[in-house]
C-alpha atoms as one frame of an Amber mdcrd trajectory, in Angstrom:
protein
  22.012  27.274 -11.534  20.702  24.384  -9.517  22.942  23.573  -6.658  25.321
  20.791  -7.538  24.715  18.892  -4.181  21.226  18.095  -5.238  22.354  16.138
  -8.319  25.237  14.535  -6.094  22.615  13.448  -3.735  20.415  11.959  -6.516
  23.671  10.197  -8.095  24.557   8.519  -4.681  21.075   7.229  -4.200  21.053
   5.853  -7.740  24.389   3.962  -7.038  22.660   2.325  -4.166  19.442   1.290
  -6.150  19.023  -2.149  -7.334  17.021  -2.726 -10.599  16.880  -6.706 -10.308
  13.523  -6.499  -8.725  10.666  -4.078  -9.336   7.342  -3.630  -7.724   4.121
  -4.704  -9.381   2.924  -1.144  -9.989   5.957  -0.217 -12.112   4.527  -1.338
 -15.319   1.203   0.112 -14.691   2.197   3.651 -14.475   2.213   6.026 -17.408
   5.467   7.469 -16.561   5.589  10.057 -19.288   2.350  11.702 -18.473   2.861
  15.251 -17.371   1.798  14.929 -13.793   1.855  11.452 -11.919   1.254  10.769
  -8.331   2.189   7.554  -6.628   0.494   7.288  -3.214   0.837   4.568  -0.539
   1.614   3.532   3.137   5.205   4.045   4.513   7.751   1.529   3.822   6.464
  -0.176   0.745   9.027   0.832  -1.893   7.621   4.009  -3.478  10.992   5.954
  -3.334  13.087   2.905  -4.557  10.597   2.659  -7.690  10.983   6.116  -8.785
  14.821   5.772  -8.472  14.480   2.695 -10.686  12.732   4.712 -13.191  15.451
   7.271 -13.412  18.103   4.567 -13.671  16.057   2.886 -16.417  15.595   6.207
 -18.626  19.172   7.541 -18.700  18.397   9.611 -21.879  15.906  11.766 -19.813
  17.490  14.877 -18.052  16.060  13.935 -14.654  16.402  15.230 -11.045  15.228
  13.441  -8.017  14.607  15.322  -4.764  13.067  14.807  -1.392  10.665  17.377
  -0.244  12.082  17.481   3.285  15.676  18.357   1.960  17.193  21.203   3.923
  17.406  22.942   0.414  13.855  23.931   0.792  14.219  25.766   4.139  15.093
  28.918   2.012  14.104  27.758  -1.513  10.665  27.175  -3.173   9.776  24.062
  -4.891   8.406  25.986  -7.782  11.711  28.103  -8.113  13.748  24.985  -8.363
  11.447  23.609 -11.078  11.680  26.774 -13.128  15.499  26.807 -12.993  15.461
  22.982 -13.850  13.396  23.587 -17.135  15.468  26.667 -18.169  18.567  24.512
 -17.784  17.057  21.809 -20.036  15.346  19.595 -17.477  12.621  17.253 -18.628
  11.665  15.082 -15.613  11.418  16.038 -12.050  10.835  13.423  -9.352   9.578
  14.720  -6.028   9.713  12.302  -3.300   7.557  12.681  -0.197   5.691  15.865
  -1.402   3.564  15.915   1.642   6.462  17.100   3.580   6.552  20.353   1.730
   4.069  23.035   2.908   2.022  24.233   0.040   2.751  21.375  -2.243  -0.331
  21.303  -4.183  -0.425  25.066  -5.058   3.158  24.808  -6.329   2.626  21.531
  -8.165  -0.316  23.301  -9.939   1.796  26.188 -10.945   4.516  24.006 -12.183
   2.087  22.181 -14.384   0.414  25.223 -15.759   3.532  27.282 -16.426   5.956
  24.705 -17.759   4.119  22.373 -20.249   7.287  20.532 -21.263   8.226  19.415
 -17.727   7.075  15.895 -16.628   6.592  15.639 -13.001   6.302  12.471 -10.759
   5.595  12.795  -7.074   5.246  10.417  -4.121   3.134  11.039  -1.116   1.570
   9.444   1.973  -1.550   7.370   1.181  -3.421   9.783   3.655  -2.636  12.646
   1.214  -5.771  13.883  -0.430  -5.239  15.876  -3.704  -8.922  16.805  -3.907
  -8.691  18.673  -0.662  -5.319  20.560  -1.241  -5.088  24.231  -1.578  -5.352
  23.697  -5.337  -7.325  20.801  -6.876  -5.054  18.582  -8.882  -7.626  16.005
  -9.526  -8.042  17.097 -13.213  -4.263  17.283 -13.920  -2.546  14.354 -12.053
  -2.858  10.452 -12.670  -2.854   9.056  -9.329  -1.832   5.502  -8.489  -2.280
   3.645  -5.147   0.455   1.100  -4.184   0.312  -1.696  -1.784   2.790  -3.868
   0.056   4.478  -6.904  -1.342   2.388  -9.735  -2.273   3.359 -13.330  -1.676
   4.463 -13.628  -5.184   6.745 -10.448  -4.894   8.086 -11.638  -1.702   9.315
 -14.788  -3.369  11.201 -12.788  -6.044  12.534 -10.113  -3.601  13.763 -12.301
  -0.713  14.401 -15.654  -2.388  14.836 -14.908  -6.132  11.970 -17.204  -6.836
  10.048 -16.078  -9.871   6.362 -16.768 -10.587   3.916 -15.316 -13.085   0.983
 -13.366 -12.053  -2.216 -15.488 -12.013  -5.800 -14.413 -12.446  -8.601 -15.094
  -9.859  -9.862 -17.616 -12.425  -6.461 -19.151 -12.794  -6.418 -19.616  -8.947
  -9.881 -21.035  -8.579  -9.069 -23.577 -11.502  -6.128 -24.668  -9.554  -3.780
 -23.502 -12.231  -1.746 -21.358  -9.946   1.501 -23.255  -9.021   5.047 -22.585
  -7.977   7.271 -24.853 -10.157  10.530 -23.797  -8.447   9.121 -24.595  -4.857
   8.673 -28.086  -3.719   7.068 -27.021  -0.395   5.547 -23.584  -0.350   4.242
 -23.605   3.260   7.446 -22.599   5.117   7.991 -19.713   2.762   4.339 -18.730
   3.237   4.760 -18.698   7.016   7.830 -16.469   6.678   5.807 -14.146   4.390
   2.990 -13.881   6.768   5.324 -12.665   9.598   7.367 -10.011   7.859   7.131
 -10.337   4.091   4.686  -7.403   3.306   7.200  -4.735   3.890  10.554  -4.769
   1.725  12.460  -3.191   4.547  12.099  -6.288   6.637  15.014  -7.676   4.610
  17.326  -5.266   6.565  16.450  -7.143   9.910  15.103  -5.809  13.132  11.636
  -6.008  11.638   9.516  -5.540  14.738  11.412  -2.323  15.824  11.207  -0.891
  12.278   7.533  -1.735  12.001   6.843   0.085  15.416   8.474   3.149  14.097
   6.369   3.044  10.931   3.206   2.788  13.035   4.243   5.569  15.271   5.237
   7.996  12.464   2.051   7.179  10.483  -0.117   7.774  13.481   1.699  10.758
  15.341   2.981  12.596  12.040   1.155  11.563   8.776  -2.490  11.417   9.900
  -2.372  14.665  12.158  -0.572  16.619   9.434  -3.535  16.173   6.903  -6.318
  15.984   9.445  -5.211  19.012  11.419  -5.364  16.899  14.431  -4.144  17.767
  18.036  -1.656  15.629  19.602  -4.335  14.329  22.040  -6.501  13.209  18.850
  -3.486  11.312  17.535  -3.172   9.513  20.876  -6.796   8.390  20.580  -5.934
   7.074  17.104  -3.110   5.072  18.600  -5.372   3.802  21.345  -8.030   2.869
  18.815  -5.470   0.799  16.672  -4.297  -0.935  19.754  -7.913  -1.989  20.600
  -8.521  -3.086  17.134  -5.420  -5.102  17.052  -6.871  -7.346  19.806 -10.368
  -7.617  18.224  -9.873  -7.712  14.355 -11.560  -8.975  12.465 -14.303  -7.157
  14.275 -17.693  -5.555  13.405 -17.098  -2.030  14.559 -19.453  -0.591  17.240
 -19.039   3.077  17.346 -20.541   3.401  20.874 -18.210   1.028  22.461 -15.180
   2.197  20.501 -15.847   5.774  21.440 -16.210   4.909  25.040 -12.958   2.953
  25.056 -10.784   5.913  23.740 -12.912   8.826  25.204 -13.920  10.242  22.053
 -17.211  11.179  20.357 -19.213   8.485  18.592 -19.348  10.696  15.627 -15.649
  10.823  15.396 -15.100   7.011  14.960 -16.097   6.667  11.353 -13.454   9.400
  10.495 -10.905   7.797  12.678 -11.466   4.439  10.843 -11.182   6.079   7.543
  -7.898   7.761   8.401  -6.373   4.472   9.782  -7.584   2.767   6.603  -6.033
   5.260   4.107  -2.756   5.183   6.103  -2.448   1.422   5.748  -3.068   0.424
   9.403  -6.400  -1.230   8.998  -8.654  -2.593   6.150 -12.375  -2.103   6.285
 -14.567  -4.793   4.626 -17.817  -3.477   3.315 -21.054  -5.053   2.171 -22.541
  -5.133  -1.112 -25.115  -2.506  -0.468 -23.650   0.066  -2.795 -22.976  -0.279
  -6.618 -19.920   2.143  -5.987 -16.855   0.336  -4.741 -15.935   0.959  -1.065
 -19.011   2.956  -0.337 -20.968   0.254   1.403 -21.534  -0.188   5.129 -18.648
  -1.609   7.171 -19.015  -5.165   8.180 -15.507  -5.782   9.580 -12.376  -4.186
  10.608  -9.065  -6.004   9.719  -5.546  -5.133  10.510  -4.100  -4.054   7.193
  -1.797  -6.959   6.567  -0.381 -10.187   8.217   2.990  -8.628   8.799   1.588
  -5.721  10.816  -0.729  -7.955  12.441   2.157 -10.257  13.699   4.004  -7.250
  15.120   0.962  -5.756  16.889   0.088  -9.054  18.432   3.620  -9.443  19.703
   4.616 -12.164  17.430   1.698 -14.475  18.187  -1.499 -13.514  16.131  -4.494
 -15.659  16.136  -4.079 -17.913  13.233  -7.699 -17.852  12.087  -7.713 -14.105
  12.084  -4.337 -14.047  10.258  -5.760 -16.245   7.505  -8.714 -14.078   6.884
  -6.548 -10.989   6.847  -4.141 -12.384   4.394  -6.905 -13.263   1.889  -8.615
  -9.860   1.991  -5.236  -7.999   2.153  -4.014  -9.913  -1.233  -7.289 -10.025
  -3.086  -8.393  -6.393  -2.527  -5.470  -5.120  -4.898  -7.046  -6.419  -8.067
 -10.576  -7.371  -6.995 -13.611  -5.776  -5.306 -13.968  -7.732  -1.983 -17.104
  -7.562  -0.031 -18.713  -9.265   2.950 -20.623 -12.413   2.585 -24.016 -12.902
   4.299 -23.295 -16.814   4.515 -19.588 -17.127   4.649 -16.374 -14.813   4.833
 -15.986 -12.773   1.529 -17.551 -12.543  -1.886 -15.657 -11.578  -5.058 -18.102
 -11.043  -7.919 -20.097 -14.362  -8.294 -17.718 -16.195  -5.970 -18.071 -16.956
  -2.340 -15.143 -17.918  -0.145 -14.786 -19.538   3.386 -11.404 -19.383   4.960
  -9.840 -21.845   7.242  -7.314 -24.596   8.011  -6.685 -27.966   6.811  -9.780
 -29.456   8.464 -12.228 -26.719   7.360 -15.500 -28.075   6.307 -18.064 -27.044
   3.536 -21.038 -26.399   5.816 -20.876 -22.499   5.078 -20.942 -22.844   1.227
 -23.547 -25.656   1.147 -26.311 -24.632  -1.440 -24.145 -21.834  -2.657 -23.150
 -21.672  -6.479 -19.576 -20.853  -7.032 -18.726 -21.491  -3.448 -15.057 -22.230
  -2.543 -13.228 -23.462   0.620  -9.836 -21.773   1.052  -7.523 -23.891   3.174
  -4.291 -23.061   4.921  -1.761 -25.816   5.692  -2.264 -27.628   2.376   0.213
 -27.586  -0.572  -2.314 -28.373  -3.480  -6.010 -28.049  -4.103  -8.758 -29.917
  -5.788 -12.151 -28.917  -7.139 -13.580 -26.140  -4.912 -10.896 -26.449  -2.177
  -7.960 -23.997  -2.980  -4.638 -23.545  -0.958  -4.522 -20.154   0.817  -1.245
 -19.148  -0.416  -2.200 -19.389  -3.971  -4.231 -16.041  -3.460  -0.886 -14.436
  -2.736  -0.016 -14.838  -6.495  -2.729 -12.456  -7.833  -0.335  -9.273  -8.177
């Protein structure tokens, strides 16, 4: 028999789980596949989303567990799954699977031994299923989830609904907020705190600092087998980048600043990117997405950037960060040789209300993306519109 307290814990969480707002990724997920993994940075709503799934499908015999539950101090995950199936269980949801030692081996065993069981797990964005003790890449459907878009923020924080607009919609100036007369005040609030759902609870800077600390001191070292001294170097590196970004990385100078080997810098940057602390803008030298040369390092999102800057980020850097952060979810964004960004055949220059067109002169499909304007015309597009893409 599965201990009743596990079901009681799930029922308590379900009572507290709202269903009025769901993340953009919910409808993308093939929930009834046999093994589904949802990865993403801390604090973006993965746990809430799988609880919403359970609440929305009461006909399934489901069980939600967290992998760091004290139950697993003297019980194995596989043994729980085995009992669950024998008692008629059909859908097992495992939250924060990375906190369970040997997770990949036991997930593989559960998948192979119980073909009737559907498993959904969440994990840190640093988690690599290809490097686990057992390769799950041929078994699991993996989904990566980002933080709130400006569109989602409007819905979650203010109950303002907007459809998703494609890039072509946005560039044709068809992206509008009919329910909002003046979008800029809301956009400013989004930039300062709107990327993370938990900011609605208040004390956002303090909560965000806890997320950064846990990510760098716990999540990354856990998967990279790092020593505590290396984790401190990662934290130093993030602090340096927070003052420089957007910044073209120079391995020699960064290595000197933090007292590390030059050869370690690419790995450190990759870990910070996977964990949701920074974004790496690459050039278009590779036909395979995300394998080009790193042209610029960005802080991952405007809300994190605001906290790291003590509440007063550089506005120009903040604008570029927002554009890259929002557009990378649905589009392959690369560095531009003449301007700021390229998406497919389109080139973008980001700036404020007075931004000129010099950088895109002579370019086909060039666009000026301006902050501080409510509406666009021709190839001038308001910056906030790009937050309606997912």
